[in-house]
Coordinates of C-alpha atoms and ligand atoms in Angstrom, one line a residue:
Chain A
X1 CA 0.0 0.0 0.0
X2 CA 1.1 3.5 -0.5
X3 CA 1.2 6.5 1.9
X4 CA 3.2 8.7 -0.4
X5 CA 0.3 11.2 -0.4
X6 CA 0.4 11.6 3.3
X7 CA 4.2 11.9 3.5
X8 CA 4.3 14.6 0.9
X9 CA 1.0 16.2 1.6
X10 CA 1.2 16.6 5.3
X11 CA 4.8 16.7 6.0
X12 CA 6.6 19.9 4.8
X13 CA 10.2 19.3 3.7
X14 CA 13.0 21.1 5.4
X15 CA 12.7 24.8 4.6
X16 CA 15.7 25.1 2.3
X17 CA 13.9 27.0 -0.4
X18 CA 14.6 30.6 0.3
X19 CA 13.4 31.9 -3.0
X20 CA 10.5 34.2 -2.9
X21 CA 10.7 35.3 0.7
X22 CA 8.1 37.9 1.5
X23 CA 9.1 41.0 3.5
X24 CA 7.7 39.6 6.7
X25 CA 10.0 36.6 6.5
X26 CA 13.0 38.7 5.7
X27 CA 12.3 40.8 8.7
X28 CA 12.0 37.7 10.8
X29 CA 15.3 36.4 9.6
X30 CA 17.0 39.7 10.3
X31 CA 15.5 39.7 13.8
X32 CA 16.8 36.2 14.4
X33 CA 20.3 37.2 13.3
X34 CA 20.2 40.3 15.5
X35 CA 19.3 38.1 18.4
X36 CA 22.1 35.6 17.7
X37 CA 24.7 38.3 17.8
X38 CA 23.2 40.2 20.6
X39 CA 23.1 37.1 22.8
X40 CA 26.9 37.1 23.3
X41 CA 27.8 40.7 22.3
X42 CA 25.6 42.4 24.9
X43 CA 26.9 40.6 28.0
X44 CA 30.5 41.2 26.8
X45 CA 29.9 44.9 26.3
X46 CA 28.1 45.2 29.7
X47 CA 31.0 43.4 31.4
X48 CA 33.6 45.6 29.7
X49 CA 31.7 48.7 30.6
X50 CA 31.5 47.7 34.3
X51 CA 35.3 47.0 34.4
X52 CA 35.9 50.5 33.0
X53 CA 33.4 51.9 35.5
X54 CA 35.2 50.1 38.3
X55 CA 38.5 51.7 37.1
X56 CA 37.0 55.2 36.8
X57 CA 35.3 55.0 40.3
X58 CA 38.7 54.1 41.8
X59 CA 40.4 57.1 40.1
X60 CA 37.6 59.6 40.6
X61 CA 37.3 58.8 44.3
X62 CA 41.0 58.4 44.8
X63 CA 40.4 55.0 46.5
X64 CA 43.7 53.6 47.7
X65 CA 44.8 50.4 46.1
X66 CA 44.9 48.6 49.4
X67 CA 41.2 49.1 49.7
X68 CA 40.0 48.6 46.1
X69 CA 42.7 47.9 43.5
X70 CA 42.2 49.1 39.9
X71 CA 41.5 46.3 37.4
X72 CA 45.0 46.8 35.8
X73 CA 46.6 46.1 39.2
X74 CA 44.6 42.9 39.6
X75 CA 45.8 41.8 36.2
X76 CA 49.4 42.6 37.2
X77 CA 49.0 40.6 40.3
X78 CA 47.5 37.7 38.4
X79 CA 50.6 37.6 36.1
X80 CA 53.2 38.3 38.9
X81 CA 51.7 35.8 41.3
X82 CA 50.9 33.2 38.6
X83 CA 53.4 30.7 40.0
X84 CA 51.6 30.6 43.4
X85 CA 48.1 31.1 42.0
X86 CA 48.4 28.4 39.3
X87 CA 49.4 25.8 41.9
X88 CA 46.4 26.9 44.1
X89 CA 44.1 26.8 41.1
X90 CA 45.2 23.3 40.3
X91 CA 44.6 22.1 43.8
X92 CA 41.1 23.6 43.9
X93 CA 40.4 22.1 40.5
X94 CA 41.5 18.6 41.7
X95 CA 39.1 18.8 44.6
X96 CA 36.3 20.2 42.5
X97 CA 36.4 17.6 39.8
X98 CA 37.2 14.8 42.1
X99 CA 34.1 15.7 44.1
X100 CA 32.0 16.2 41.0
X101 CA 33.1 12.8 39.7
X102 CA 32.2 10.9 43.0
X103 CA 29.0 12.9 43.2
X104 CA 28.0 12.0 39.7
X105 CA 28.8 8.3 39.9
X106 CA 27.5 8.0 43.5
X107 CA 24.3 10.0 42.8
X108 CA 23.5 8.0 39.8
X109 CA 24.2 4.7 41.5
X110 CA 22.1 5.6 44.5
X111 CA 19.3 6.8 42.3
X112 CA 19.2 3.6 40.5
X113 CA 19.3 1.7 43.8
X114 CA 16.4 3.8 45.1
X115 CA 14.2 3.1 42.1
X116 CA 14.8 -0.6 42.3
X117 CA 13.1 -0.8 45.7
X118 CA 10.6 1.5 47.3
X119 CA 11.9 0.4 50.7
X120 CA 15.5 1.3 50.1
X121 CA 14.3 4.7 48.9
X122 CA 12.1 5.2 52.0
X123 CA 14.9 4.1 54.3
X124 CA 17.7 6.1 52.9
X125 CA 16.3 9.2 51.2
X126 CA 16.0 11.1 54.6
X127 CA 19.8 10.7 55.1
X128 CA 20.4 12.3 51.7
X129 CA 18.0 15.2 52.7
X130 CA 19.7 15.6 56.1
X131 CA 23.1 15.9 54.4
X132 CA 21.7 18.3 52.0
X133 CA 19.9 20.7 54.4
X134 CA 22.7 20.9 57.0
X135 CA 25.0 23.7 55.9
X136 CA 28.4 22.3 54.9
X137 CA 30.2 25.0 56.8
X138 CA 28.7 23.5 60.0
X139 CA 29.7 20.0 59.2
X140 CA 33.1 20.7 57.8
X141 CA 35.0 21.3 61.1
X142 CA 33.9 17.9 62.3
X143 CA 35.0 16.2 59.1
X144 CA 38.4 17.7 59.4
X145 CA 38.7 16.5 63.0
X146 CA 37.7 12.9 62.1
X147 CA 39.5 12.6 58.8
X148 CA 43.3 12.7 58.9
X149 CA 44.0 13.6 55.3
X150 CA 43.1 17.2 54.4
X151 CA 42.6 16.2 50.8
X152 CA 40.1 13.5 51.8
X153 CA 38.3 15.9 54.1
X154 CA 38.0 18.5 51.3
X155 CA 36.8 15.9 48.9
X156 CA 34.1 14.7 51.3
X157 CA 32.9 18.2 52.0
X158 CA 32.6 19.1 48.3
X159 CA 31.0 15.8 47.6
X160 CA 28.3 16.3 50.2
X161 CA 27.3 19.6 48.7
X162 CA 27.4 18.3 45.1
X163 CA 25.7 14.9 45.2
X164 CA 22.2 15.7 46.2
X165 CA 21.1 17.4 43.0
X166 CA 22.3 14.5 41.0
X167 CA 20.6 12.0 43.3
X168 CA 17.2 13.8 43.5
X169 CA 17.1 14.8 39.9
X170 CA 18.0 11.3 38.6
X171 CA 15.6 9.6 40.9
X172 CA 12.8 11.9 39.6
X173 CA 13.9 11.2 36.0
X174 CA 14.0 7.4 36.5
X175 CA 10.5 7.5 37.9
X176 CA 9.1 9.7 35.1
X177 CA 9.4 7.3 32.2
X178 CA 6.2 7.3 30.2
X179 CA 3.5 5.2 31.7
X180 CA 2.4 3.5 28.4
X181 CA 6.0 2.8 27.5
X182 CA 6.4 1.0 30.8
X183 CA 3.2 -1.0 30.0
X184 CA 4.8 -1.8 26.6
X185 CA 8.0 -3.1 28.2
X186 CA 5.9 -5.2 30.6
X187 CA 3.9 -6.6 27.7
X188 CA 7.1 -7.7 25.8
X189 CA 8.4 -9.3 29.0
X190 CA 11.3 -6.9 29.5
X191 CA 13.6 -7.8 32.4
X192 CA 14.3 -5.3 35.1
X193 CA 17.7 -4.6 33.6
X194 CA 16.3 -4.1 30.1
X195 CA 13.7 -1.7 31.5
X196 CA 16.4 0.2 33.3
X197 CA 18.8 0.2 30.3
X198 CA 16.4 0.9 27.5
X199 CA 13.7 2.9 29.2
X200 CA 14.4 4.4 32.5
X201 CA 18.0 5.6 32.1
X202 CA 17.3 7.3 28.7
X203 CA 14.2 8.9 30.1
X204 CA 16.2 10.1 33.1
X205 CA 19.0 11.6 31.0
X206 CA 17.6 15.2 30.8
X207 CA 17.0 15.2 34.5
X208 CA 20.4 13.7 35.3
X209 CA 22.1 16.3 33.1
X210 CA 20.1 19.1 34.9
X211 CA 21.4 17.7 38.2
X212 CA 24.9 17.5 36.8
X213 CA 24.8 21.2 35.8
X214 CA 23.9 22.2 39.4
X215 CA 26.4 19.8 40.9
X216 CA 29.2 21.3 38.8
X217 CA 28.7 24.7 40.3
X218 CA 28.1 23.3 43.8
X219 CA 31.2 21.2 43.8
X220 CA 33.3 24.3 43.3
X221 CA 31.4 26.1 46.1
X222 CA 31.9 23.0 48.3
X223 CA 35.6 22.9 47.6
X224 CA 36.1 26.6 48.3
X225 CA 34.1 26.4 51.6
X226 CA 36.0 23.4 52.7
X227 CA 39.3 25.0 52.0
X228 CA 38.3 28.0 54.1
X229 CA 37.4 25.7 57.0
X230 CA 40.5 23.5 56.6
X231 CA 42.6 26.7 56.4
X232 CA 45.7 24.8 55.7
X233 CA 48.7 26.4 54.1
X234 CA 51.5 24.5 52.3
X235 CA 51.5 22.2 49.3
X236 CA 47.8 21.3 49.2
X237 CA 46.5 24.8 49.6
X238 CA 43.9 26.0 47.1
X239 CA 42.5 29.4 45.9
X240 CA 40.5 29.9 49.1
X241 CA 43.7 29.6 51.1
X242 CA 45.3 32.2 48.9
X243 CA 42.4 34.5 49.5
X244 CA 42.8 34.0 53.3
X245 CA 46.5 34.5 53.3
X246 CA 46.3 37.6 51.1
X247 CA 43.7 39.1 53.4
X248 CA 46.0 38.7 56.4
X249 CA 48.5 40.7 54.5
X250 CA 46.0 43.1 53.0
X251 CA 47.3 42.1 49.6
X252 CA 44.1 43.3 47.8
X253 CA 45.3 42.7 44.2
X254 CA 46.1 39.1 44.9
X255 CA 42.7 38.6 46.7
X256 CA 41.0 39.9 43.7
X257 CA 43.1 37.9 41.3
X258 CA 42.2 34.7 43.2
X259 CA 38.6 35.7 43.2
X260 CA 38.7 36.2 39.5
X261 CA 40.2 32.7 39.0
X262 CA 37.4 31.2 41.0
X263 CA 34.7 33.0 39.0
X264 CA 36.3 32.1 35.7
X265 CA 36.5 28.4 36.9
X266 CA 32.8 28.5 37.8
X267 CA 31.8 30.0 34.5
X268 CA 33.9 27.4 32.6
X269 CA 32.3 24.6 34.5
X270 CA 28.9 25.9 33.7
X271 CA 29.7 26.2 30.0
X272 CA 31.2 22.8 29.8
X273 CA 28.2 21.3 31.5
X274 CA 25.9 23.1 29.1
X275 CA 27.9 21.8 26.2
X276 CA 27.8 18.2 27.4
X277 CA 24.1 18.5 28.0
X278 CA 23.5 19.9 24.6
X279 CA 25.6 17.3 22.8
X280 CA 23.8 14.4 24.5
X281 CA 20.3 15.8 24.1
X282 CA 20.4 17.6 20.8
X283 CA 19.0 14.9 18.7
X284 CA 15.8 14.4 20.6
X285 CA 15.0 16.5 23.7
X286 CA 12.8 19.6 23.6
X287 CA 15.3 21.6 25.6
X288 CA 18.0 21.2 23.0
X289 CA 15.9 21.6 19.9
X290 CA 15.8 24.6 17.6
X291 CA 12.3 25.4 16.7
X292 CA 11.2 27.0 13.5
X293 CA 8.6 29.5 14.5
Chain B
X1 CA -25.5 -11.0 27.9
X2 CA -26.6 -10.7 24.3
X3 CA -25.9 -14.0 22.6
X4 CA -22.6 -13.9 20.7
X5 CA -24.0 -16.4 18.3
X6 CA -25.5 -13.4 16.6
X7 CA -22.2 -13.0 14.9
X8 CA -21.4 -14.9 11.8
X9 CA -17.7 -14.9 11.1
X10 CA -17.7 -13.2 7.8
X11 CA -14.0 -14.0 7.4
X12 CA -13.0 -17.2 5.7
X13 CA -11.1 -18.4 8.7
X14 CA -13.3 -21.3 9.2
X15 CA -15.1 -22.4 12.4
X16 CA -12.1 -22.3 14.7
X17 CA -14.0 -20.9 17.7
X18 CA -12.8 -18.3 20.1
X19 CA -9.2 -17.2 20.1
X20 CA -9.7 -15.4 23.4
X21 CA -12.6 -15.2 25.7
X22 CA -13.6 -13.3 28.8
X23 CA -15.8 -15.2 31.2
X24 CA -17.7 -13.3 33.8
X25 CA -14.9 -10.8 34.1
X26 CA -15.2 -8.1 36.7
X27 CA -12.7 -5.4 37.6
X28 CA -12.9 -3.3 40.7
X29 CA -10.1 -0.8 41.3
X30 CA -8.7 -0.3 44.8
X31 CA -10.5 3.1 45.0
X32 CA -13.8 1.3 44.7
X33 CA -14.5 2.1 41.0
X34 CA -16.2 -0.8 39.3
X35 CA -14.7 -0.6 35.8
X36 CA -16.2 -3.9 34.6
X37 CA -19.0 -6.0 35.9
X38 CA -19.6 -9.6 34.8
X39 CA -18.4 -9.2 31.3
X40 CA -18.5 -12.2 29.0
X41 CA -17.2 -12.0 25.5
X42 CA -15.7 -14.5 23.0
X43 CA -13.6 -13.2 20.2
X44 CA -13.1 -15.3 17.1
X45 CA -10.0 -15.7 15.2
X46 CA -9.7 -13.3 12.4
X47 CA -12.4 -11.1 13.6
X48 CA -12.2 -7.3 13.5
X49 CA -14.1 -6.4 16.6
X50 CA -14.7 -2.9 17.9
X51 CA -15.4 -2.1 21.5
X52 CA -17.6 1.0 21.3
X53 CA -18.8 3.0 24.3
X54 CA -18.7 6.4 26.0
X55 CA -15.6 7.3 27.9
X56 CA -15.2 5.6 31.2
X57 CA -17.2 2.5 30.3
X58 CA -14.2 0.3 30.8
X59 CA -13.0 -0.3 27.2
X60 CA -9.3 0.3 28.1
X61 CA -9.6 -1.8 31.2
X62 CA -11.1 -4.7 29.1
X63 CA -8.2 -4.3 26.7
X64 CA -5.6 -4.3 29.4
X65 CA -7.1 -7.4 30.9
X66 CA -6.9 -9.2 27.5
X67 CA -3.3 -8.1 27.1
X68 CA -2.5 -9.4 30.6
X69 CA -1.2 -6.0 31.8
X70 CA -3.7 -6.3 34.6
X71 CA -5.8 -9.1 36.0
X72 CA -9.5 -9.4 36.5
X73 CA -10.8 -9.1 40.1
X74 CA -13.1 -12.0 39.4
X75 CA -13.9 -14.2 36.4
X76 CA -11.3 -15.4 34.0
X77 CA -9.5 -14.9 30.7
X78 CA -9.0 -17.8 28.4
X79 CA -7.0 -18.5 25.3
X80 CA -8.7 -21.7 24.2
X81 CA -6.4 -22.4 21.2
X82 CA -3.2 -22.1 23.1
X83 CA -1.3 -25.0 24.4
X84 CA 0.5 -24.9 27.7
X85 CA 3.9 -25.0 26.1
X86 CA 3.3 -21.8 24.3
X87 CA 5.5 -19.3 26.1
X88 CA 3.4 -16.2 25.5
X89 CA 0.3 -14.9 23.7
X90 CA 1.3 -13.5 20.3
X91 CA -0.4 -10.2 20.7
X92 CA 0.6 -6.5 20.3
X93 CA -0.8 -3.3 21.8
X94 CA -1.2 0.0 20.1
X95 CA -2.0 2.9 22.5
X96 CA -3.9 6.1 21.8
X97 CA -0.7 8.0 21.8
X98 CA 2.1 6.8 19.6
X99 CA 4.1 6.0 22.7
X100 CA 7.5 6.2 21.0
X101 CA 10.8 6.6 22.7
X102 CA 11.9 10.1 21.7
X103 CA 15.6 9.3 22.2
X104 CA 15.5 6.5 19.6
X105 CA 15.2 6.7 15.9
X106 CA 12.2 5.2 14.0
X107 CA 14.3 2.1 13.4
X108 CA 15.2 1.9 17.1
X109 CA 11.6 2.2 18.1
X110 CA 10.4 -0.6 15.8
X111 CA 13.4 -2.7 16.8
X112 CA 12.4 -2.5 20.5
X113 CA 10.2 -5.6 20.8
X114 CA 12.8 -7.7 19.1
X115 CA 15.6 -6.2 21.1
X116 CA 13.9 -7.1 24.3
X117 CA 13.8 -10.7 23.0
X118 CA 17.6 -10.5 22.6
X119 CA 17.7 -10.1 18.8
X120 CA 20.6 -8.0 17.7
X121 CA 20.3 -5.0 15.4
X122 CA 21.8 -6.7 12.4
X123 CA 19.7 -9.8 12.9
X124 CA 16.5 -7.6 13.3
X125 CA 17.2 -5.3 10.4
X126 CA 15.2 -7.1 7.7
X127 CA 12.2 -7.7 9.9
X128 CA 12.2 -4.1 11.1
X129 CA 12.5 -2.7 7.6
X130 CA 9.7 -5.1 6.4
X131 CA 7.4 -3.7 9.1
X132 CA 8.3 -0.1 8.2
X133 CA 7.7 -1.0 4.6
X134 CA 4.2 -2.2 5.5
X135 CA 3.3 1.2 6.9
X136 CA 5.1 3.1 4.2
X137 CA 7.8 4.6 6.3
X138 CA 10.9 2.7 5.2
X139 CA 12.7 5.9 4.1
X140 CA 12.2 7.4 7.6
X141 CA 14.1 4.7 9.5
X142 CA 16.8 7.1 10.6
X143 CA 14.4 10.0 11.6
X144 CA 13.6 10.8 15.2
X145 CA 10.0 10.8 16.3
X146 CA 9.9 14.6 16.7
X147 CA 10.6 15.0 13.0
X148 CA 7.4 13.1 12.1
X149 CA 3.8 14.2 11.9
X150 CA 1.1 12.8 14.2
X151 CA -0.1 10.3 11.5
X152 CA 3.5 9.1 10.8
X153 CA 4.2 8.6 14.5
X154 CA 1.1 6.4 14.7
X155 CA 2.3 4.4 11.7
X156 CA 5.6 3.8 13.5
X157 CA 3.6 2.7 16.5
X158 CA 1.7 0.3 14.3
X159 CA 4.9 -1.0 12.7
X160 CA 6.3 -1.7 16.1
X161 CA 3.2 -3.7 16.9
X162 CA 3.5 -5.7 13.7
X163 CA 7.2 -6.4 13.9
X164 CA 6.6 -9.4 16.2
X165 CA 4.1 -10.9 13.7
X166 CA 1.3 -11.0 16.3
X167 CA -1.9 -13.0 15.9
X168 CA -3.9 -10.6 18.0
X169 CA -3.7 -6.8 17.7
X170 CA -5.1 -4.7 20.5
X171 CA -5.7 -1.1 19.6
X172 CA -6.9 1.5 22.2
X173 CA -8.4 4.4 20.3
X174 CA -5.3 4.5 18.1
X175 CA -6.5 7.3 15.8
X176 CA -8.6 9.4 18.2
X177 CA -6.0 12.2 18.3
X178 CA -5.5 12.5 14.6
X179 CA -7.2 14.8 12.1
X180 CA -10.0 13.3 10.0
X181 CA -8.1 13.1 6.7
X182 CA -5.2 11.2 8.3
X183 CA -7.6 9.0 10.3
X184 CA -9.5 7.9 7.1
X185 CA -6.2 7.1 5.4
X186 CA -5.0 5.1 8.4
X187 CA -8.4 3.3 8.6
X188 CA -7.9 2.2 5.0
X189 CA -4.3 1.1 5.5
X190 CA -5.2 -0.8 8.6
X191 CA -8.0 -2.6 6.8
X192 CA -5.7 -3.5 3.9
X193 CA -3.1 -4.9 6.3
X194 CA -5.7 -6.8 8.3
X195 CA -7.1 -8.5 5.1
X196 CA -3.6 -9.4 4.1
X197 CA -2.4 -10.9 7.3
X198 CA -5.7 -12.0 8.9
X199 CA -5.0 -11.0 12.4
X200 CA -7.7 -10.8 15.1
X201 CA -8.1 -7.1 15.8
X202 CA -9.8 -5.7 19.0
X203 CA -10.2 -2.1 18.3
X204 CA -11.4 0.4 21.0
X205 CA -13.1 3.5 19.8
X206 CA -15.8 6.0 20.8
X207 CA -16.6 6.8 17.2
X208 CA -19.7 5.1 15.7
X209 CA -18.5 5.9 12.2
X210 CA -15.1 4.5 12.6
X211 CA -16.4 1.3 14.2
X212 CA -18.9 0.7 11.4
X213 CA -16.3 1.4 8.7
X214 CA -13.7 -1.0 10.1
X215 CA -15.3 -3.9 12.0
X216 CA -17.4 -6.9 11.2
X217 CA -18.6 -6.9 14.8
X218 CA -19.3 -4.1 17.2
X219 CA -19.7 -4.7 20.9
X220 CA -21.5 -1.7 22.5
X221 CA -20.6 -1.0 26.2
X222 CA -22.2 1.2 28.8
X223 CA -20.7 2.7 31.9
X224 CA -21.2 2.4 35.7
X225 CA -20.7 -0.4 35.9
X226 CA -18.9 -1.2 32.7
X227 CA -20.8 -3.8 30.8
X228 CA -21.8 -5.0 27.4
X229 CA -25.3 -3.9 26.2
X230 CA -25.3 -4.9 22.6
X231 CA -23.4 -7.0 20.1
X232 CA -23.9 -6.1 16.5
X233 CA -22.7 -7.8 13.3
X234 CA -21.7 -5.5 10.4
X235 CA -22.0 -7.9 7.5
X236 CA -20.9 -5.5 4.7
X237 CA -18.3 -7.2 2.6
X238 CA -14.6 -6.4 2.5
X239 CA -12.7 -4.7 1.0
X240 CA -14.4 -1.6 2.2
X241 CA -13.4 1.6 0.4
X242 CA -14.5 5.2 0.2
X243 CA -17.5 4.0 -1.8
X244 CA -18.7 2.1 1.3
X245 CA -18.2 5.2 3.4
X246 CA -20.8 7.1 1.3
X247 CA -23.2 4.1 0.8
X248 CA -26.7 3.9 2.3
X249 CA -25.7 0.6 3.8
X250 CA -23.0 2.3 5.8
X251 CA -25.5 5.0 6.8
X252 CA -28.0 2.4 7.9
X253 CA -25.5 0.6 10.0
X254 CA -24.3 3.8 11.5
X255 CA -27.9 4.7 12.5
X256 CA -28.6 1.4 14.2
X257 CA -25.2 1.4 16.0
X258 CA -25.8 5.0 17.0
X259 CA -29.2 4.1 18.4
X260 CA -27.7 1.2 20.4
X261 CA -25.1 3.5 21.8
X262 CA -27.6 6.1 22.8
X263 CA -29.9 3.7 24.5
X264 CA -26.8 2.5 26.3
X265 CA -26.1 6.0 27.4
X266 CA -29.7 6.8 28.3
X267 CA -29.4 4.2 30.9
X268 CA -26.9 6.5 32.5
X269 CA -28.6 9.8 31.7
X270 CA -28.3 10.9 35.3
X271 CA -24.6 11.5 34.6
Ligands
LIG1 N1 -5.9 2.5 37.5 C1 -7.1 2.9 37.8 N2 -7.5 3.2 39.1 C2 -8.7 3.6 39.4 N3 -9.7 3.7 38.5 C3 -9.4 3.5 37.3 C4 -8.2 3.1 36.8 N4 -8.2 2.9 35.5 C5 -9.4 3.2 35.1 N5 -10.2 3.6 36.2 C6 -11.6 3.9 36.1 O1 -12.3 2.8 35.6 C7 -13.3 3.3 34.7 C8 -13.1 2.7 33.3 O2 -11.9 3.2 32.8 P1 -11.4 2.9 31.3 O3 -11.3 1.5 31.2 O4 -10.2 3.7 31.1 O5 -12.6 3.5 30.4 P2 -12.6 3.9 28.9 O6 -11.3 3.4 28.3 O7 -13.8 3.2 28.3 O8 -12.7 5.4 28.8 C9 -13.3 4.8 34.7 O9 -14.3 5.2 35.6 C10 -11.9 5.1 35.3 O10 -12.0 6.3 36.0
LIG2 MG1 -9.7 4.5 27.3

C-alpha cells in the first residue's frame, strides 16, 4: 500500500527553499540574526563597561589600592603571582572535579538503587536530605577532626554539597518514564535490567544532566568552603587559602586575582556542563531543539 | 448478555472458535471504581471487533485485561487455542498516543520488541524494515519521532506492533488524536493490512462511524458499571473503500449502532 500522499502532503520538507521570501519573513530572519549576535555581544559589552566603570570610580574617588585595586593592578597581580596562584588553582580544580566525579557516579548509582526498591528509597532518602539541608560550613570542622587527610576531608565536603542534586534529579527522572511505554515493556516481557537500560535511564537523561549542571557549580562552592574551613597552608592549599592568606597581609590585588580565577572556573564549569548536555540531548530532547517559528 | 451467536464470522477463517474469551470478568479498582461488571465476550480468530462506548465505560480496562497487563478481580480470561507449552500470547498493543521513545530513531523504536527478545540490530534489520515498509515509512528509518507528523508517528507505533508478527492486535483508540483526513487514510491502510495478514483485531473507539467502517462486529458498552449492552454484526463485505463510506448501507449501520449506543447512554442519563 502507499502512503506517499500523506508523506508529501502533510509533511513539509526542510525549509531550504529561500526563493520568494516575503518581507515579513526577511524581517523575521533579520531579527533572528540580531538576536544571535546580541546574545553574546551584549553581555560582553556590559561586562567591559563595568570594568571601565570600576576603574573610573577608583580614580575619581582616589580610592587607595589597598582598599579597592584598579583592574589593571589585579591583572598585574595575576601575572606576577601566577606561579603561586596556578598551583592553588590546580589544587582547587582537583578537589572540585574529584568531588564532582564521585557525586555523579554516586548520585547516579544511589538513584538507580532507590528506584529498584521502594523500601530502600524510603529508608535512605531522609539521610540524603539531612546531608543536603545541613550547611556544609557547619559539618566541615567535624569532618576535618575525624578525617586525617586534608585532601580526603576537602573531597568529602565538596561531595556532600554536590551529590544531592544528581541524586534527587536522577531519581525523579528514572520515575518519570512514560506510563504507556512501561506497559509496553511489561507486555514484551522486558527484564528489570532491560527496562532500566532501554527505558528508565534514557528517560532520566535530561533530569540527570540538569542535576549535573547544578552539581558542577556546587562542587566548586563546596571545595572553596571546605578550603576555608580547613585553612591549611602548604603544598595542598587552594584558591581559598590564597584569599585568606592575602587578606591577612592586606594584599588586595592578589585577593581579587584569586577571586577572578574562582569566578572564571565556575563559568567554565557551567559552560562545559551546558555543552555536554546539549551534545547528549540535541537529537531528541525539547530543551536542545531549535524550533522553527 | 446478548448472545454472541448473533455473529457470523464473515472471514473465511473457518469455524475455529474463540481465540480469546472473557468469562464473567469483573474489575474493581482499589479506590472502589467498578470498571467492569460480569463481562463475557468471546472473540473469534480473524475477527475485526470494535469495543464501542462512552468514555469511562471500561474499554481500556477490558483491553488491558486481555493483554495481561492487569488481571480481573473475578472471572477469567482464556486463550482456548493455546497449548500450555506456548511461552506467550502472540499479541501486540497500540496505544492512543504513539508512545514512541523520543531518544530512539524510528528504526530503534520498531526494533524494540525484538531487542527485548535479545535479537541484535543486524539480525533484526530485515524484519524491522519489512514492518516499516508495510506502513510506508521505510525511508524514515533514521528519523527521530519529533521529526514526524502525528499520523506518521502512529504508523511507527503500528509498525512496532507488527514487527513481532502477532496473531492478535489490541488497539486502544489509536486514531482518536488524529485529524480526520489522516484518520481515514490510516483506517484504509489498517483494513488492507488486516485483510492481508488476517490477524484478530480488537479495536477500541468511541466513534460510531469509525467502528462501522472498520469492523465486522461491534460490541457496545455502557458505563457504571462497565458492561456489554449490545453485540452487532456488520455484514458488509470487505474490501471496504471510500465507496462504502458514502453508501446507504453504511449510513443504515451507523444509524442502528448509534441508536444502540444512545440507548446504552440513556441508561446513565443521570450522569
Ligand atoms: N488505575 C485505575 N485506578 C482507578 N480507577 C481506574 C483506573 N483505570 C481506570 N479507572 C476507572 O475505571 C473506569 C473505566 O476506565 P477505562 O477502562 O479507562 O474507560 P474507557 O477506556 O472506556 O474510557 C473509569 O471510571 C476510570 O476512571
Ligand atoms: Mg480508554
